[in-house]
Coordinates of C-alpha atoms in Angstrom, one line a residue:
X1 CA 0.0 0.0 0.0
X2 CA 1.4 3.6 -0.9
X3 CA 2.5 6.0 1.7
X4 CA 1.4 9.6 1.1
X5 CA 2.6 12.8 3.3
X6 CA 0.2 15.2 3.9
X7 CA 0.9 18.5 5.6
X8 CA -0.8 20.3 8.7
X9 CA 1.1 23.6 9.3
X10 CA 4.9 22.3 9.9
X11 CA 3.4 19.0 10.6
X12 CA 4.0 16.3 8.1
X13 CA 1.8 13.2 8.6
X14 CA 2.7 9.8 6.7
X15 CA -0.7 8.1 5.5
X16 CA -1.0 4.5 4.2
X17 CA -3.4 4.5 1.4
X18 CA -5.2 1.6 -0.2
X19 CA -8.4 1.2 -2.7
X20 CA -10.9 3.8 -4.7
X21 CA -13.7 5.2 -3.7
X22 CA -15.2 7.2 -0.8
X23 CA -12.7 7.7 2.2
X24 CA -12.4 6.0 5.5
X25 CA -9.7 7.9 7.5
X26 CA -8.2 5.6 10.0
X27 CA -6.5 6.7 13.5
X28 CA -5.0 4.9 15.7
X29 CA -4.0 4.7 19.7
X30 CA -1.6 4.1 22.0
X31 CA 1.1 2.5 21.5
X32 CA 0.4 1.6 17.4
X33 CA 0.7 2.9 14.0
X34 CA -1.1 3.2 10.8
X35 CA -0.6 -0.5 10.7
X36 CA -2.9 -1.5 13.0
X37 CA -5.6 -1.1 10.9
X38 CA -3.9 -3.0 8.0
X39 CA -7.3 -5.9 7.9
X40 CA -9.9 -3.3 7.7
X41 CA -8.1 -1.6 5.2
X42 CA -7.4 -4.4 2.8
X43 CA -10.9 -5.5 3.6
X44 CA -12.3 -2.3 2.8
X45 CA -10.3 -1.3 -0.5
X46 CA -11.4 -4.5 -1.5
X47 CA -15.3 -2.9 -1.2
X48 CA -15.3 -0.4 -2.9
X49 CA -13.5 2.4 -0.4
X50 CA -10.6 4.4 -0.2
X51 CA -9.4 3.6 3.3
X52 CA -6.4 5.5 4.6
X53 CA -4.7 4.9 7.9
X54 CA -2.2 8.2 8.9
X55 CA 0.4 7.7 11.7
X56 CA -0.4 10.0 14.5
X57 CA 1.7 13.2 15.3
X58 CA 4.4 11.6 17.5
X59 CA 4.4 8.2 16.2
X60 CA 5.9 6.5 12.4
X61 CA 6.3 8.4 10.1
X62 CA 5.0 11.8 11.5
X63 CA 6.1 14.5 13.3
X64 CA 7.2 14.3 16.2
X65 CA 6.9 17.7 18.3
X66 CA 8.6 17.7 21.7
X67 CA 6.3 20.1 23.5
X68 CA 3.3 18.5 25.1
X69 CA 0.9 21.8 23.9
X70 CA 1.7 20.3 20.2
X71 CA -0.9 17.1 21.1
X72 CA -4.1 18.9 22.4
X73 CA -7.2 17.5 20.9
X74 CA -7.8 20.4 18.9
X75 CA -3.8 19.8 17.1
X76 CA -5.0 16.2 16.5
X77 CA -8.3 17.0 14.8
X78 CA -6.9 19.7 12.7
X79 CA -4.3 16.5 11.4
X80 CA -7.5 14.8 11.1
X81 CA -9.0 17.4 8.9
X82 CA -5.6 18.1 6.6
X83 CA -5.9 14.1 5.6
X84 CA -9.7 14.4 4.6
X85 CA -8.8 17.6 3.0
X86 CA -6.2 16.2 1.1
X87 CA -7.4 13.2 0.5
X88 CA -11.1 13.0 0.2
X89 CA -12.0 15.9 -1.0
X90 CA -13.6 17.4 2.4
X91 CA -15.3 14.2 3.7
X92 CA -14.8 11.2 5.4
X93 CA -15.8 8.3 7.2
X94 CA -14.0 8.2 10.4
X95 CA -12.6 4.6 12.3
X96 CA -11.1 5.4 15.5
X97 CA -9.4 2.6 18.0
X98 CA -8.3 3.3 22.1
X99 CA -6.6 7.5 21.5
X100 CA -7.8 7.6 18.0
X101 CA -11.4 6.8 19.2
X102 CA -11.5 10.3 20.9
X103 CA -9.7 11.7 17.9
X104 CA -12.3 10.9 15.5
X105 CA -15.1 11.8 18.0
X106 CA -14.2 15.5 18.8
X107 CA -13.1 15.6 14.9
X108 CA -16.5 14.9 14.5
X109 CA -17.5 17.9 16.7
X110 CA -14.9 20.2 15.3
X111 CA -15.2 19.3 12.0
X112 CA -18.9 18.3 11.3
X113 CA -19.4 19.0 7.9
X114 CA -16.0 16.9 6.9
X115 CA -17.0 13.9 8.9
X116 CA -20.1 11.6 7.3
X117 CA -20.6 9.0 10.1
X118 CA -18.2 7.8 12.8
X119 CA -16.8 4.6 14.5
X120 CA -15.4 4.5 17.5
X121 CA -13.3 1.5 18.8
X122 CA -12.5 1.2 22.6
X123 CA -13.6 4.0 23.6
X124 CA -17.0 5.7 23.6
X125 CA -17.6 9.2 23.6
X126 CA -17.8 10.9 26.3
X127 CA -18.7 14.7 26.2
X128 CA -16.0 17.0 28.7
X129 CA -17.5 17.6 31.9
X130 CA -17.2 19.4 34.5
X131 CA -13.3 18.6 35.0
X132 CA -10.7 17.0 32.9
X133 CA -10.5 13.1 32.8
X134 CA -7.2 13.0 34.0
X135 CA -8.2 15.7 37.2
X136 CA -11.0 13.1 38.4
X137 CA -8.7 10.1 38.0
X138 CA -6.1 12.2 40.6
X139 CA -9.9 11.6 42.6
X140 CA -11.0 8.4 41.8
X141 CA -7.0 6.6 42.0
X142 CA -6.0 9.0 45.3
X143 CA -3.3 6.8 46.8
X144 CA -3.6 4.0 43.7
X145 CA -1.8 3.2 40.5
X146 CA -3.6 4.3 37.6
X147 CA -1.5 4.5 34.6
X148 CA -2.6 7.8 32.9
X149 CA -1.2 9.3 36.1
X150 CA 1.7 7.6 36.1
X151 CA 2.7 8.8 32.8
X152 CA 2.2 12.5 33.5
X153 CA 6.3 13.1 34.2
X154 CA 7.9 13.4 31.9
X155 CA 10.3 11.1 30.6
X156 CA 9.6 8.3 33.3
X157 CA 7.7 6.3 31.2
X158 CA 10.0 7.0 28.6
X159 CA 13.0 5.4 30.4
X160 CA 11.2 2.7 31.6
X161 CA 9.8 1.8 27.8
X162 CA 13.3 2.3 26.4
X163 CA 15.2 0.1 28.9
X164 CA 14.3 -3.1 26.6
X165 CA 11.2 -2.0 24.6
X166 CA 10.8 -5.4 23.1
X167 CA 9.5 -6.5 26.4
X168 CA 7.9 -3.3 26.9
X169 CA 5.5 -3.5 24.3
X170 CA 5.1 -7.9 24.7
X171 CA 3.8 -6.8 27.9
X172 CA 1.4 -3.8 26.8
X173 CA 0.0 -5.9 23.7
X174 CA -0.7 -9.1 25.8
X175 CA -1.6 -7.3 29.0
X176 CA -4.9 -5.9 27.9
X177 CA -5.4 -8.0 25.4
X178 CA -8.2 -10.7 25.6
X179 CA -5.7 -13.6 26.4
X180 CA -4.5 -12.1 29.8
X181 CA -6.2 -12.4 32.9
X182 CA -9.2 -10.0 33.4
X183 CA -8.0 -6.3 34.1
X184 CA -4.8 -7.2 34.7
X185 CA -3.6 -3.7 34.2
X186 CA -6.7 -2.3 36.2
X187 CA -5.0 -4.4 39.5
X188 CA -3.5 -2.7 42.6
X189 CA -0.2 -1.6 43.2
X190 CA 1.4 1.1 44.9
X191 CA 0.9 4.7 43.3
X192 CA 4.5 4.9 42.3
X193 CA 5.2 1.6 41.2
X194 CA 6.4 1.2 37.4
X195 CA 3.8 0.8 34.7
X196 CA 5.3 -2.7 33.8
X197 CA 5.3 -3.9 37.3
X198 CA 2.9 -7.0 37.5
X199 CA 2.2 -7.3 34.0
X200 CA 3.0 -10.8 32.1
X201 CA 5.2 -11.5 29.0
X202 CA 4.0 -14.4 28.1
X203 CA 6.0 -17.1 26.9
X204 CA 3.7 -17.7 23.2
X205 CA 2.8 -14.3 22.1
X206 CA -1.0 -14.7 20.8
X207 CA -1.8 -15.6 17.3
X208 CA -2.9 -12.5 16.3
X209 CA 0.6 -10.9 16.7
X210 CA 3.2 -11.9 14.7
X211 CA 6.9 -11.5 15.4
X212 CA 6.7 -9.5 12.2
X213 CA 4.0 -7.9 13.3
X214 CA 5.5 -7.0 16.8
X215 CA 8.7 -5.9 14.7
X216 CA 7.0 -3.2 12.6
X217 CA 5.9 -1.1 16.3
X218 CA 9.4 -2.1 17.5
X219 CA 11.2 -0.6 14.5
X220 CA 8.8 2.5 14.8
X221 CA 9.4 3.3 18.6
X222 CA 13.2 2.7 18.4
X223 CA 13.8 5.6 15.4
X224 CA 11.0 7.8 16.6
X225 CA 11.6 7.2 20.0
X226 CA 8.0 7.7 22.3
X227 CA 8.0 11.2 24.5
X228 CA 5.6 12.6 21.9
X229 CA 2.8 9.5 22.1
X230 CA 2.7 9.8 25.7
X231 CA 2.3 13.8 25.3
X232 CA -1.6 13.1 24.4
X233 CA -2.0 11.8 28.3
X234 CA 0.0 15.1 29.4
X235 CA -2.3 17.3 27.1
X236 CA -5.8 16.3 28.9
X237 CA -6.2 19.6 31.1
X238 CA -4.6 21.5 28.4
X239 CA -7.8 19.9 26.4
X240 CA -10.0 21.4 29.0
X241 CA -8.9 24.5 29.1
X242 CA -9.0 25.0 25.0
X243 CA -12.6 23.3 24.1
X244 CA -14.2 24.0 26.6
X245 CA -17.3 25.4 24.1
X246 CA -17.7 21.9 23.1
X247 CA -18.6 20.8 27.1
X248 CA -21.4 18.2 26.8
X249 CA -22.1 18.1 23.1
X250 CA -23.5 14.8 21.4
X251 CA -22.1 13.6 18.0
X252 CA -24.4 14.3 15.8
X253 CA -23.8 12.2 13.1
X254 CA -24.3 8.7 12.6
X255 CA -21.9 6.9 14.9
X256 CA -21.0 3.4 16.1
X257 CA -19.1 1.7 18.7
X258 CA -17.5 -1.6 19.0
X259 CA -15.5 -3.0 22.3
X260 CA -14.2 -6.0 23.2
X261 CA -16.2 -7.6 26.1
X262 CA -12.3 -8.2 28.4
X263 CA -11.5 -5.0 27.3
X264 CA -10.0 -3.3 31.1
X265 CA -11.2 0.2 29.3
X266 CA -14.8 -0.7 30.4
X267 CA -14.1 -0.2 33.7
X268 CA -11.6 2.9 33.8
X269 CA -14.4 4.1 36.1
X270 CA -15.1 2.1 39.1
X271 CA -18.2 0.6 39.7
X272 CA -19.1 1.7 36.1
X273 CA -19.8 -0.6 33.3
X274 CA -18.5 2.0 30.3
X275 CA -19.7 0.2 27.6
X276 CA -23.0 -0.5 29.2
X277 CA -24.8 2.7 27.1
X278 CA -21.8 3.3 24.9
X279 CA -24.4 5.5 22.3
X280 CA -25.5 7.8 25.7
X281 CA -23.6 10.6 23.9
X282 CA -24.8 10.2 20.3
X283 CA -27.7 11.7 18.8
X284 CA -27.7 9.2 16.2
X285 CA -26.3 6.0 16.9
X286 CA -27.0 3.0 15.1
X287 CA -25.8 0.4 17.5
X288 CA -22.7 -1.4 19.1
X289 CA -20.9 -4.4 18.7
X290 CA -19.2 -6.1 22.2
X291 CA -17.0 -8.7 20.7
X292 CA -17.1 -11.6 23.1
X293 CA -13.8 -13.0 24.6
X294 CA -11.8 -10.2 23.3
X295 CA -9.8 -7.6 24.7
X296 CA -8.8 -3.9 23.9
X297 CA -7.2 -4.5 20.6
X298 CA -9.9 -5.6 18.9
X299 CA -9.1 -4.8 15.4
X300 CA -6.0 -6.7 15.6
X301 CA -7.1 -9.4 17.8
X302 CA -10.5 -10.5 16.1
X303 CA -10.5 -8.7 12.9
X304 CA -13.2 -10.6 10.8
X305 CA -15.6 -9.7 13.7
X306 CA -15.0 -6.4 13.9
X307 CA -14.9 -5.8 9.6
X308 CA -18.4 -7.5 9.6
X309 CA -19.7 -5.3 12.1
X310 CA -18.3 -2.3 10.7
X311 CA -19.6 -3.5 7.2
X312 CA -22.8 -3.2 9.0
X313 CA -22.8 0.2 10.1
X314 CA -21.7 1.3 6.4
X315 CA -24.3 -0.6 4.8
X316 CA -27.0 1.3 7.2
X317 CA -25.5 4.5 6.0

């Protein structure tokens, strides 16, 4: 698949590109690339679709600004909006998995009439309240590990990824994925204690990533290094602060979600079941898809499930 760059100010964004047709722009999460959407998007090209899938600013291929104000959700959309711009003509279908879910949501707020119907992955949205997410986690983890927090200082996280990031990511992948134990990442520890602490490399890596796979992120995060991915946890109050007029707004268009049923995002919130009304926010939202027995990377790890169910959503389009 061709990579294109298009450019967002002095941003340069790489974007994989496959098929003809009307655009899907895919956006990705934490800690992935463009290529972890590579099934939908030979599934999709094959349909009929133009189905592009750009590397985040501060991962692959992109940019990678140093200072954490350069990964605000308003930055993000507006990368969001140069790829449909350049690439579909001023409209889009949106996919978005784990960070890229909220990416594609408040794209679809900033952005409305560039954004035909959205998908979220992972995540759900949900509107800004009355404080940041990462203020009521400080709340809702006082004296507990909770990694978002842990990630806030910089280049901890950083250190700990690049002391052997092959083991790093093993962990990450496998940790909240549908194989591992149920919220294995969600368990206590002390408030300090390092992200990777607890979590289990296992000795067979699951089937639905290869060592080829696994190489392609490795590659990625050892010449692009990773201070700029974890930036979008550091940019959350900065994200209060700047969109503020878009406190409590539904997504108007037609919208989707899709979760896996292990998936330790569900439960970010204790005592709540987040993908138990996963269309709260959406004016119109034509339904959700809980893929049993998986876990948070659910285009990866059970991709003919979630292709068929996003076929669905297009098909009702």
């Amino acid at each position: 698949m061709p990579n294109v760059t298009v450019t967002n100010g002095d941003v340069s964004l790489n974007v994989v590109v496959a098929g003809e047709g009307p655009l899907i722009l895919c956006v990705h999460g934490w800690p992935e690339l463009s290529y972890s959407w590579r099934h939908q998007q030979a599934y999709f090209a094959a349909r009929g679709y133009t189905v592009a899938a750009m590397d985040v600013r501060g991962y692959g291929g992109s940019s990678k600004p140093h200072a954490i104000a350069a990964y605000t959700m308003r930055n993000l959309a507006s990368d969001v909006a140069a790829v449909i711009d350049a690439l579909g003509g001023g409209r889009a279908i949106l996919f978005g998995h784990d960070w890229g879910a909220p990416i594609v949501w408040n794209s679809a707020l900033m952005y409305p009439d560039m954004v035909a119907a959205v998908a979220g992955l992972s995540v759900p949205h949900m509107p800004i309240g009355q404080a940041s997410f990462i203020e009521a986690a400080r709340h809702l983890y006082a004296g507990k590990f909770f990694y978002q927090l842990y990630f806030q200082a910089e280049g901890v996280v950083e250190a700990e990824f690049g002391a052997d990031l092959r083991t790093a990511l093993r962990k990450t992948y496998f940790s909240i994925s549908g194989d591992a134990p149920t919220d294995l990442m969600l368990r206590e520890k002390a408030a300090d204690a390092p992200f990777l602490e607890g979590l289990i490399d296992p000795v067979q890596f699951p089937v639905w990533m290869s060592e080829a796979d696994m190489q392609v992120y490795i590659d990625a995060f050892s010449r692009g290094g990773m201070h700029g991915m974890f930036n979008r946890y550091r940019a959350q109050q900065m994200d209060f602060d700047e969109i503020g007029d878009l406190r409590g707004q539904p997504i108007a268009q037609p919208s989707f979600f899709i979760g896996g049923e292990r998936d330790p995002v569900r439960r970010f919130l204790p005592g709540m079941d987040l993908y138990a009304a996963p269309g709260a926010a959406c004016s119109d939202f034509r339904g959700s898809a809980i893929l049993p027995g998986n876990g948070h990377w659910v285009q990866q790890e059970a991709p003919d499930a979630t292709n068929t169910a996003l076929a669905e959503f297009l098909a009702g389009l």
